Structure formats: C-alpha cells, structure tokens
mmCIF file of C-alpha atoms in Angstrom:
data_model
loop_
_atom_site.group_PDB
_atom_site.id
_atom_site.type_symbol
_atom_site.label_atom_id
_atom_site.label_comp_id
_atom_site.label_asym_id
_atom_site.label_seq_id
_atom_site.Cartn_x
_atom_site.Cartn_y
_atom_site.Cartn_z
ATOM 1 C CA UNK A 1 -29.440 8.001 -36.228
ATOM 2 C CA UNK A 2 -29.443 11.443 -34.052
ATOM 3 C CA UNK A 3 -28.478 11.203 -30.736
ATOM 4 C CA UNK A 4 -31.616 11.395 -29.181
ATOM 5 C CA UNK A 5 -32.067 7.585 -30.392
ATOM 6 C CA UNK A 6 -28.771 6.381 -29.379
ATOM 7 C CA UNK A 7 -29.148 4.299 -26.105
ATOM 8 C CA UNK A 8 -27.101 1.181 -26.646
ATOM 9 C CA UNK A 9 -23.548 1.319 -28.187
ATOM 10 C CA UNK A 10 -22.048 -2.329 -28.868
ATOM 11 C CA UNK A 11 -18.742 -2.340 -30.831
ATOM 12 C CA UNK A 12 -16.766 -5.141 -29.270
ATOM 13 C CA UNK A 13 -14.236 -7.066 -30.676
ATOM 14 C CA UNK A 14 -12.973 -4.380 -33.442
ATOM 15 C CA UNK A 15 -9.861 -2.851 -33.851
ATOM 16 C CA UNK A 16 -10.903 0.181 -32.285
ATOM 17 C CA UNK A 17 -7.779 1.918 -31.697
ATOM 18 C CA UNK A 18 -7.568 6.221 -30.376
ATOM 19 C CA UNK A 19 -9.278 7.361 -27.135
ATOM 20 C CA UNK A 20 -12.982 6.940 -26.246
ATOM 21 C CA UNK A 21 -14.548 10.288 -28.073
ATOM 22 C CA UNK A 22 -15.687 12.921 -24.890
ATOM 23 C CA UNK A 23 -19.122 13.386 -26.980
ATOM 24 C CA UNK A 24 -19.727 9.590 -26.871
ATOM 25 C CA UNK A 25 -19.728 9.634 -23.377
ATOM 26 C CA UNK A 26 -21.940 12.819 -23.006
ATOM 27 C CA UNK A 27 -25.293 10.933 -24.974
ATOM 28 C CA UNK A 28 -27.823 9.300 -22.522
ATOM 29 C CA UNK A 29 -26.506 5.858 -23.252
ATOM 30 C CA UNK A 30 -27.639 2.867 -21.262
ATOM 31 C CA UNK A 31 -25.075 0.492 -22.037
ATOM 32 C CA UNK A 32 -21.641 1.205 -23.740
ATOM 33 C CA UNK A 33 -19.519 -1.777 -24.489
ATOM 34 C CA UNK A 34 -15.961 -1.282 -26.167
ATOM 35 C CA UNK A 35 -14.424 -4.678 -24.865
ATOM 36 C CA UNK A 36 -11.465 -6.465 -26.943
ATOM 37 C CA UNK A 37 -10.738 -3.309 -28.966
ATOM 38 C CA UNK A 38 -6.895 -1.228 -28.667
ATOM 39 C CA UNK A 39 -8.482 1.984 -27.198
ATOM 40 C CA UNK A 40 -5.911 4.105 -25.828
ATOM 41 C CA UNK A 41 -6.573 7.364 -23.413
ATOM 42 C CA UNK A 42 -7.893 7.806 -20.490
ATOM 43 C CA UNK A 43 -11.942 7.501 -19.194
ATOM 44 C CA UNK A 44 -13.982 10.761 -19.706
ATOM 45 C CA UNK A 45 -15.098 12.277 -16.957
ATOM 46 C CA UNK A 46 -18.158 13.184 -18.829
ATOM 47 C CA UNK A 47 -19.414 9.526 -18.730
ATOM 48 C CA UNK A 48 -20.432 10.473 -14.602
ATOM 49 C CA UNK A 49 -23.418 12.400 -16.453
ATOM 50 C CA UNK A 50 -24.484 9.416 -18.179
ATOM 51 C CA UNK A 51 -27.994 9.079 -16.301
ATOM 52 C CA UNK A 52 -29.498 6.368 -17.575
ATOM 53 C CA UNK A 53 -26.195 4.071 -17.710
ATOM 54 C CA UNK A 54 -26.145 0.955 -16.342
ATOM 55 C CA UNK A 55 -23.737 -1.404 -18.831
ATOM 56 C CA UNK A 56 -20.380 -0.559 -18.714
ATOM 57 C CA UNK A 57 -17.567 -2.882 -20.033
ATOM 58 C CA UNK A 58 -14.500 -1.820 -21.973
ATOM 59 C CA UNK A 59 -12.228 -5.108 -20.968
ATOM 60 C CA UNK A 60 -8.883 -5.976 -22.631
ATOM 61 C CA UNK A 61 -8.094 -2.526 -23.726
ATOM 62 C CA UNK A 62 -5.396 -0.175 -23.326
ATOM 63 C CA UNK A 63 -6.856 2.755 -21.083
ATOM 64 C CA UNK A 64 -5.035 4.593 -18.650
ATOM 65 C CA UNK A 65 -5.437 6.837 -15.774
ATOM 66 C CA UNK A 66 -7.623 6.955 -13.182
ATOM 67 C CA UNK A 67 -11.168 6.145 -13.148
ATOM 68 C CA UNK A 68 -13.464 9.401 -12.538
ATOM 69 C CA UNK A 69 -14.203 9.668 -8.820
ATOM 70 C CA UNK A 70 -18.482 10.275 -9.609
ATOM 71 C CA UNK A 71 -18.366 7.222 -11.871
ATOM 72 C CA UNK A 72 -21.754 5.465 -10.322
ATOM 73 C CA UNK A 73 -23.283 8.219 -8.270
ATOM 74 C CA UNK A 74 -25.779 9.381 -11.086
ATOM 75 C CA UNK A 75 -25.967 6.608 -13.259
ATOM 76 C CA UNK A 76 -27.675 2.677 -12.407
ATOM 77 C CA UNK A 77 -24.584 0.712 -12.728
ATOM 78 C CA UNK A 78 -25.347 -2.940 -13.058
ATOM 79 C CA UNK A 79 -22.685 -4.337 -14.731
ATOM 80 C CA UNK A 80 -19.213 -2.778 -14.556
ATOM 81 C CA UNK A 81 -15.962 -4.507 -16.497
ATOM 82 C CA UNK A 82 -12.924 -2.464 -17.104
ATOM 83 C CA UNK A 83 -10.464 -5.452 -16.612
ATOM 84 C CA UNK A 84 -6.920 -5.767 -18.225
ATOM 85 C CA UNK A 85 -6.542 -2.361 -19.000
ATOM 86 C CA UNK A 86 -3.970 0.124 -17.272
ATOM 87 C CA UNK A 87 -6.179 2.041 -15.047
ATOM 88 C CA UNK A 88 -4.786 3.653 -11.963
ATOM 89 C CA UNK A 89 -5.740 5.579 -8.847
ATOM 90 C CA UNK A 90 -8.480 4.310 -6.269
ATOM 91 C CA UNK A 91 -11.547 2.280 -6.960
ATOM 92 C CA UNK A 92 -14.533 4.916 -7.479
ATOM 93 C CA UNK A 93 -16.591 4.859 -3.668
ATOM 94 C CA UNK A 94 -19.605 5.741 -5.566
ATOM 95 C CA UNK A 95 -19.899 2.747 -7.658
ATOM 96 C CA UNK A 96 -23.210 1.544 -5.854
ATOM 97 C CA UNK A 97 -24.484 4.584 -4.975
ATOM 98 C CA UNK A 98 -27.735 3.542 -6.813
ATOM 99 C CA UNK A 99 -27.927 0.220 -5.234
ATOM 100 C CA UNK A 100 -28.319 -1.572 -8.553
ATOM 101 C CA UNK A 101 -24.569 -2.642 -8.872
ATOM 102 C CA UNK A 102 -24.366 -6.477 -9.705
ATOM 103 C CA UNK A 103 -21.090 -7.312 -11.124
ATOM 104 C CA UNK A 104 -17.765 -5.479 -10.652
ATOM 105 C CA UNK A 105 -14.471 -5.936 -11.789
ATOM 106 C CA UNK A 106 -11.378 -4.690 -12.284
ATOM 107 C CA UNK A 107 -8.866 -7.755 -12.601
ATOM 108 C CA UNK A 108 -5.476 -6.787 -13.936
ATOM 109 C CA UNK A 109 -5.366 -3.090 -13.249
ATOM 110 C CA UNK A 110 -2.619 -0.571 -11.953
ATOM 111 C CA UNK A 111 -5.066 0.357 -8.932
ATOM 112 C CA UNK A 112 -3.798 1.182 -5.702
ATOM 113 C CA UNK A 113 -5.381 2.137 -2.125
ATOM 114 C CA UNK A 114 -8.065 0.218 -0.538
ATOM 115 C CA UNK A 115 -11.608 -0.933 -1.247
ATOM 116 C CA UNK A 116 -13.873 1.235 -0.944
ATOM 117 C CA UNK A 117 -15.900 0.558 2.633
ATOM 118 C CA UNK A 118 -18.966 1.495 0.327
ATOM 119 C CA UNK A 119 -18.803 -1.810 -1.454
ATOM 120 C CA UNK A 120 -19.386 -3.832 1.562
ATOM 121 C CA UNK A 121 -23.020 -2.323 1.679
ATOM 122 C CA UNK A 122 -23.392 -2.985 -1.674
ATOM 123 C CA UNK A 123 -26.345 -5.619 -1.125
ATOM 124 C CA UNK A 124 -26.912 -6.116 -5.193
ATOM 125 C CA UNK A 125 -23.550 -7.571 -5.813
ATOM 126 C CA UNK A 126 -23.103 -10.927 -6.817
ATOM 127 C CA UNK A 127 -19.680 -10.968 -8.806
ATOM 128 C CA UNK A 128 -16.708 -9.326 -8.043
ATOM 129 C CA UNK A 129 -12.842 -9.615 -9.450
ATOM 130 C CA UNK A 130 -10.305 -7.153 -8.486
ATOM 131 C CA UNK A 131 -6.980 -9.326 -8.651
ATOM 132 C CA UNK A 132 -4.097 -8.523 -10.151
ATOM 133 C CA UNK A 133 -4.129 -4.887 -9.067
ATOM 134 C CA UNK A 134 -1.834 -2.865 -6.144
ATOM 135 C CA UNK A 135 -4.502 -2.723 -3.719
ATOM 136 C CA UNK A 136 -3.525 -2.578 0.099
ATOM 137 C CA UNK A 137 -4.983 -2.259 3.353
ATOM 138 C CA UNK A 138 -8.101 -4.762 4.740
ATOM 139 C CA UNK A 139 -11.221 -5.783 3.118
ATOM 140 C CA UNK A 140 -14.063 -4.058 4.814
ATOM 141 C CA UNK A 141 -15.301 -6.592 7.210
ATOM 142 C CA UNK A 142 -19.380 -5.948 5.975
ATOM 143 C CA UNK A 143 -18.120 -7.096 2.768
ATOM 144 C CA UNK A 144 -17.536 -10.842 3.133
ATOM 145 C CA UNK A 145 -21.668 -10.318 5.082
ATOM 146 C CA UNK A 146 -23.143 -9.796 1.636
ATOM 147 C CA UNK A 147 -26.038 -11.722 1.022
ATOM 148 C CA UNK A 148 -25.794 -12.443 -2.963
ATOM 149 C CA UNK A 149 -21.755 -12.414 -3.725
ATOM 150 C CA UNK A 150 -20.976 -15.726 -5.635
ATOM 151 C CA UNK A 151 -17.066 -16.125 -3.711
ATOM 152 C CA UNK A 152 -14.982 -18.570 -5.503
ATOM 153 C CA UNK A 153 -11.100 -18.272 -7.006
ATOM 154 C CA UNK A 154 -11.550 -16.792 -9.967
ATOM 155 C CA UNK A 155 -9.341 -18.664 -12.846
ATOM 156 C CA UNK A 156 -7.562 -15.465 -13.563
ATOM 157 C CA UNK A 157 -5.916 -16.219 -10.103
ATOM 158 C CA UNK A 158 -3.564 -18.333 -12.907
ATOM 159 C CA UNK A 159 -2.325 -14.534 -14.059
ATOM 160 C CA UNK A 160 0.177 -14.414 -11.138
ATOM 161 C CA UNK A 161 2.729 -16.118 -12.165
ATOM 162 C CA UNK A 162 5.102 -14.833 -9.480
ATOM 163 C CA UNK A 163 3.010 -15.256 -6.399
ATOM 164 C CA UNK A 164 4.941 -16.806 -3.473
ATOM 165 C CA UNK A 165 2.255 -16.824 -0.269
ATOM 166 C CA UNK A 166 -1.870 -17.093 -0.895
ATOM 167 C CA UNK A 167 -3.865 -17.038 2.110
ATOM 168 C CA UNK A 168 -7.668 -16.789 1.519
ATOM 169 C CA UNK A 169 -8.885 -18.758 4.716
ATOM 170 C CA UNK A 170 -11.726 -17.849 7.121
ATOM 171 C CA UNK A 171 -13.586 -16.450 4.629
ATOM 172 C CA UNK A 172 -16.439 -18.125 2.436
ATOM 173 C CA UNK A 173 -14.904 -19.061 -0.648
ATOM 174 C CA UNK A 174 -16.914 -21.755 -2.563
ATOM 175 C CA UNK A 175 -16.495 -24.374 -5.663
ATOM 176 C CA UNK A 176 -13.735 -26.270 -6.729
ATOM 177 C CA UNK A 177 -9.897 -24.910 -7.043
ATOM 178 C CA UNK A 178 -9.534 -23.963 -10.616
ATOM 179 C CA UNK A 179 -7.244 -25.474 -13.205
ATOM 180 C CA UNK A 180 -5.086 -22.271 -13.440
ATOM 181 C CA UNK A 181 -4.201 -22.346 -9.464
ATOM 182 C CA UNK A 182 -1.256 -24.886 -11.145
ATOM 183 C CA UNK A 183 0.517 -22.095 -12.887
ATOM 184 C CA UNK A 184 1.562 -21.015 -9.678
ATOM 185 C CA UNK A 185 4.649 -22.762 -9.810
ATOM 186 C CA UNK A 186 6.687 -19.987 -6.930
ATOM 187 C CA UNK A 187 4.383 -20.976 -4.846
ATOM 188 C CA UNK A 188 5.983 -21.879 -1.174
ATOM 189 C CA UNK A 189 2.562 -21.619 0.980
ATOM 190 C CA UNK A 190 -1.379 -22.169 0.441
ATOM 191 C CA UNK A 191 -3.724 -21.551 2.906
ATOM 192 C CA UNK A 192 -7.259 -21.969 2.254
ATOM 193 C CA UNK A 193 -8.260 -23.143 5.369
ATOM 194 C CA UNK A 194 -11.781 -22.613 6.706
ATOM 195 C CA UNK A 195 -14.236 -22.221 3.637
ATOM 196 C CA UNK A 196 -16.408 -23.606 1.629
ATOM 197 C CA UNK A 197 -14.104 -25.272 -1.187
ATOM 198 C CA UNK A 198 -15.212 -28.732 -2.800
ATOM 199 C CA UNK A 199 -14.926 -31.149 -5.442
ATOM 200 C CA UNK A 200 -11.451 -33.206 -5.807
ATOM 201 C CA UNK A 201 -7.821 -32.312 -4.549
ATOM 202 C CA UNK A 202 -6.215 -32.378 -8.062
ATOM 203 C CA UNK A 203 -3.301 -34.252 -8.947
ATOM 204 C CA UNK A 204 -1.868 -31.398 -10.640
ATOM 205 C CA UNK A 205 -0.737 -30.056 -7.412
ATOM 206 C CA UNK A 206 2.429 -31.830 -7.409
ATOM 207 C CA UNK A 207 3.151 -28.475 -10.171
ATOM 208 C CA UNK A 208 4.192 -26.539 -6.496
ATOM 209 C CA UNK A 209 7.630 -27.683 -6.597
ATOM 210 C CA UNK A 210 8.557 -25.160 -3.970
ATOM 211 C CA UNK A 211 5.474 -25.492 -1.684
ATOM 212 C CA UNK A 212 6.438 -25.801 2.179
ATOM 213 C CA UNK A 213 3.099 -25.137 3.793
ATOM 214 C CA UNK A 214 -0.579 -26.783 1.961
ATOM 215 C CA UNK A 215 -3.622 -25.982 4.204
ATOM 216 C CA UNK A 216 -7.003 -26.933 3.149
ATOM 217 C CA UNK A 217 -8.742 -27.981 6.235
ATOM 218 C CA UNK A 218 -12.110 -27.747 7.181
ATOM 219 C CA UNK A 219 -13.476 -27.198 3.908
ATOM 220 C CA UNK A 220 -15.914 -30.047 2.060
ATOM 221 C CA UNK A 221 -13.398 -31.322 0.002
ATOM 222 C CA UNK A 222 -13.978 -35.136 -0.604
ATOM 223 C CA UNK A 223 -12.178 -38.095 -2.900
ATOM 224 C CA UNK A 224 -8.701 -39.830 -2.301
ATOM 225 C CA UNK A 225 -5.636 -37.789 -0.981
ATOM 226 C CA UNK A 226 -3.619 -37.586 -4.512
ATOM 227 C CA UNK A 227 -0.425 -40.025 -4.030
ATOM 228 C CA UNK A 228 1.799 -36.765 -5.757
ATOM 229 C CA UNK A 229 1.561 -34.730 -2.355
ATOM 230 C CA UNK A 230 4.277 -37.652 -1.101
ATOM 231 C CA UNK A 231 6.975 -35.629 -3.794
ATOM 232 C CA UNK A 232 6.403 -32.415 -2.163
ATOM 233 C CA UNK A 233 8.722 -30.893 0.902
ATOM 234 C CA UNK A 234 6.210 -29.711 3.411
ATOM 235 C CA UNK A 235 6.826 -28.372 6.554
ATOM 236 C CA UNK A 236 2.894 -27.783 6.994
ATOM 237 C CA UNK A 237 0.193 -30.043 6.102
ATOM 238 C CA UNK A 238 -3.404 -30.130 7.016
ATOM 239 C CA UNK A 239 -6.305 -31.612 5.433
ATOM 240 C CA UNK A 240 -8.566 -32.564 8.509
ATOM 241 C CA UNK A 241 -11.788 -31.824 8.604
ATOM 242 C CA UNK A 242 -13.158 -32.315 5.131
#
C-alpha cells in the first residue's frame, strides 16, 4: 500500500510497544487509532501537519511529554482520546480551532495549568473528560454555556481513590450518580447541590464512612431517602428540593 493510499490507521488492542514512528505521523491520515497498545515516547510534533485528521485516540498507553502546542489548528479534530497515558504540560488551545471538535478527553493525565478559555467557544463539543489530571485555576465561565455538552459524572470519577472534598454544584450536571462514586471511601464532604442529577439515592452510600457534609438539594432526584444515611456522622445534610 504506498502512502498516498493510507488514510485510516486502526491497530488497537496489540502489543504495540516503542514510540509512535515520526513518518507515521507525517502521511495525510484521517484517523489514527493506537488505543490499548504499550507505546512508549512522546507525541510527534509532526502529527500538527496532519491536514485531513480528524480521529485521534491512543488511550491506555504509555506516552509521555507534552502534547504539541498546534495539535488541532490545521487538522478537523472530531474525536480526540489520549486518556491514561502520562502526558504532561498544558492542554493544546488550538484543539477546536476548526470548529469540528466533538469529543475530548484526557482523563488520567499528568497535565497541569488551566483549560484552555478556547474550549468554552467550542460550540461542537458534546463529551468531555479531563479528571484525574493536575489542572488548576477556574473553568472558563462560557464553558458550562455550551449548547451540545452531555455533563454528567463520568464513572472514572471511581479512579480517585484518595479524594477527600467534591463539590460540583451550580453547574448542570445531569443523570444518575454512578456506581463508582462508592469507591470514594475518604470521602468527608459531597456537594452536588443545584443540578440536574436524577434517578435513585443509592444505598451504597452508606460506603462514606467518613462523610460529614452530603448535599444534594435541588436536583430531581426522586424515590425513598435510603434508611443507611441514619449510620453516617453528618454535620451537613440537605436533600430539599428534589
């Protein structure tokens, strides 16, 4: 197959192992996906070129470094996924500098700084993860205005094992609270006041043994009050309003 031909590379779930070859990434691919492999190295900054690219997932790898700063502002990003992997650095600003970005994520990542204020203009998005990083500073306000972004807690939220405090209210969270929220045993306060959030309270949070302060007011929650919130020590407690 020459190059010329080559458009879509799929070789997922391998054991790929080495760094992602600089050539590779200098072919007019449209969609490169190298998820589940043991690729090593960092990203090449030749992939920026990549003009016609708009599939982009290397997932549950072992890359490093940081992410090339140009990454998006030549190529039609759609679908971006470089999540448990080791990258560093800031999140690209130019990730939907086409406009076409729909799902972005970067869950489980060594990045640091803050979110880009360019990614709360992205109007294409729909999915976004980026927990489990080193991020800091505020979420740009235009970014909980998007029109299309599907905002629920993700189950990888279960990944934090040591998380003490989670505060997600006044925002516009939807769904119901995942299964994996239980594995947050350190927990001592949850706030999710002021959303969207439905479906049942679960049992299962009686797994909080060191929760002081349980807010999930105003939110459409409906069903009994589960009898196991009587074995927990609060200090705080509010449920009105659903």
């Amino acid at each position: 197959m020459s190059n010329k031909a080559l458009r879509r590379l799929d070789a997922s779930m391998n054991d790929l192992n080495g760094s992602i070859p600089d050539e590779l990434c200098g072919l007019s691919l449209e969609s490169l996906n190298l998820y589940e492999n043991q690729l090593e190295g960092t990203l090449p900054e030749s992939l920026v070129k990549s003009l016609n690219l708009y599939e982009l997932r290397l997932f549950q790898n072992r890359l490093i470094g940081e992410l090339p700063k140009e990454l998006g502002m030549n190529s039609p990003l759609e679908s971006f996924d470089v999540s448990k992997n080791q990258f560093s650095g800031n999140i690209p600003a130019n990730l939907c500098t086409k406009g076409s970005l729909q799902e972005l994520y970067l869950i489980s990542n060594l990045s640091t700084g803050q979110i880009p204020e360019s990614l709360g203009h992205c109007l294409s998005l729909i999915m976004v993860g980026m927990m489990g990083n080193q991020l800091s500073g505020e979420i740009p306000p235009a970014f909980w205005g998007l029109p299309h972004v599907y905002q629920k807690i993700p189950d990888e939220i279960g990944l934090l094992e040591n998380l003490v405090e989670f505060s997600g209210s006044d925002n516009h969270l939807t769904g119901p609270l995942p299964a994996s929220l239980m594995n947050l045993t350190r927990l001592t306060m949850l706030n999710l006041a002021n959303n969207e959030l439905s479906g049942k309270i679960p049992a299962e949070i009686r797994s909080f043994p060191m929760l002081s302060y349980l807010d999930l007011s105003r939110n459409i929650f409906s069903g009994n009050i589960p009898p196991e919130l009587q074995n927990l020590k609060l200090n705080g407690f509010n449920l009105s309003n659903n």
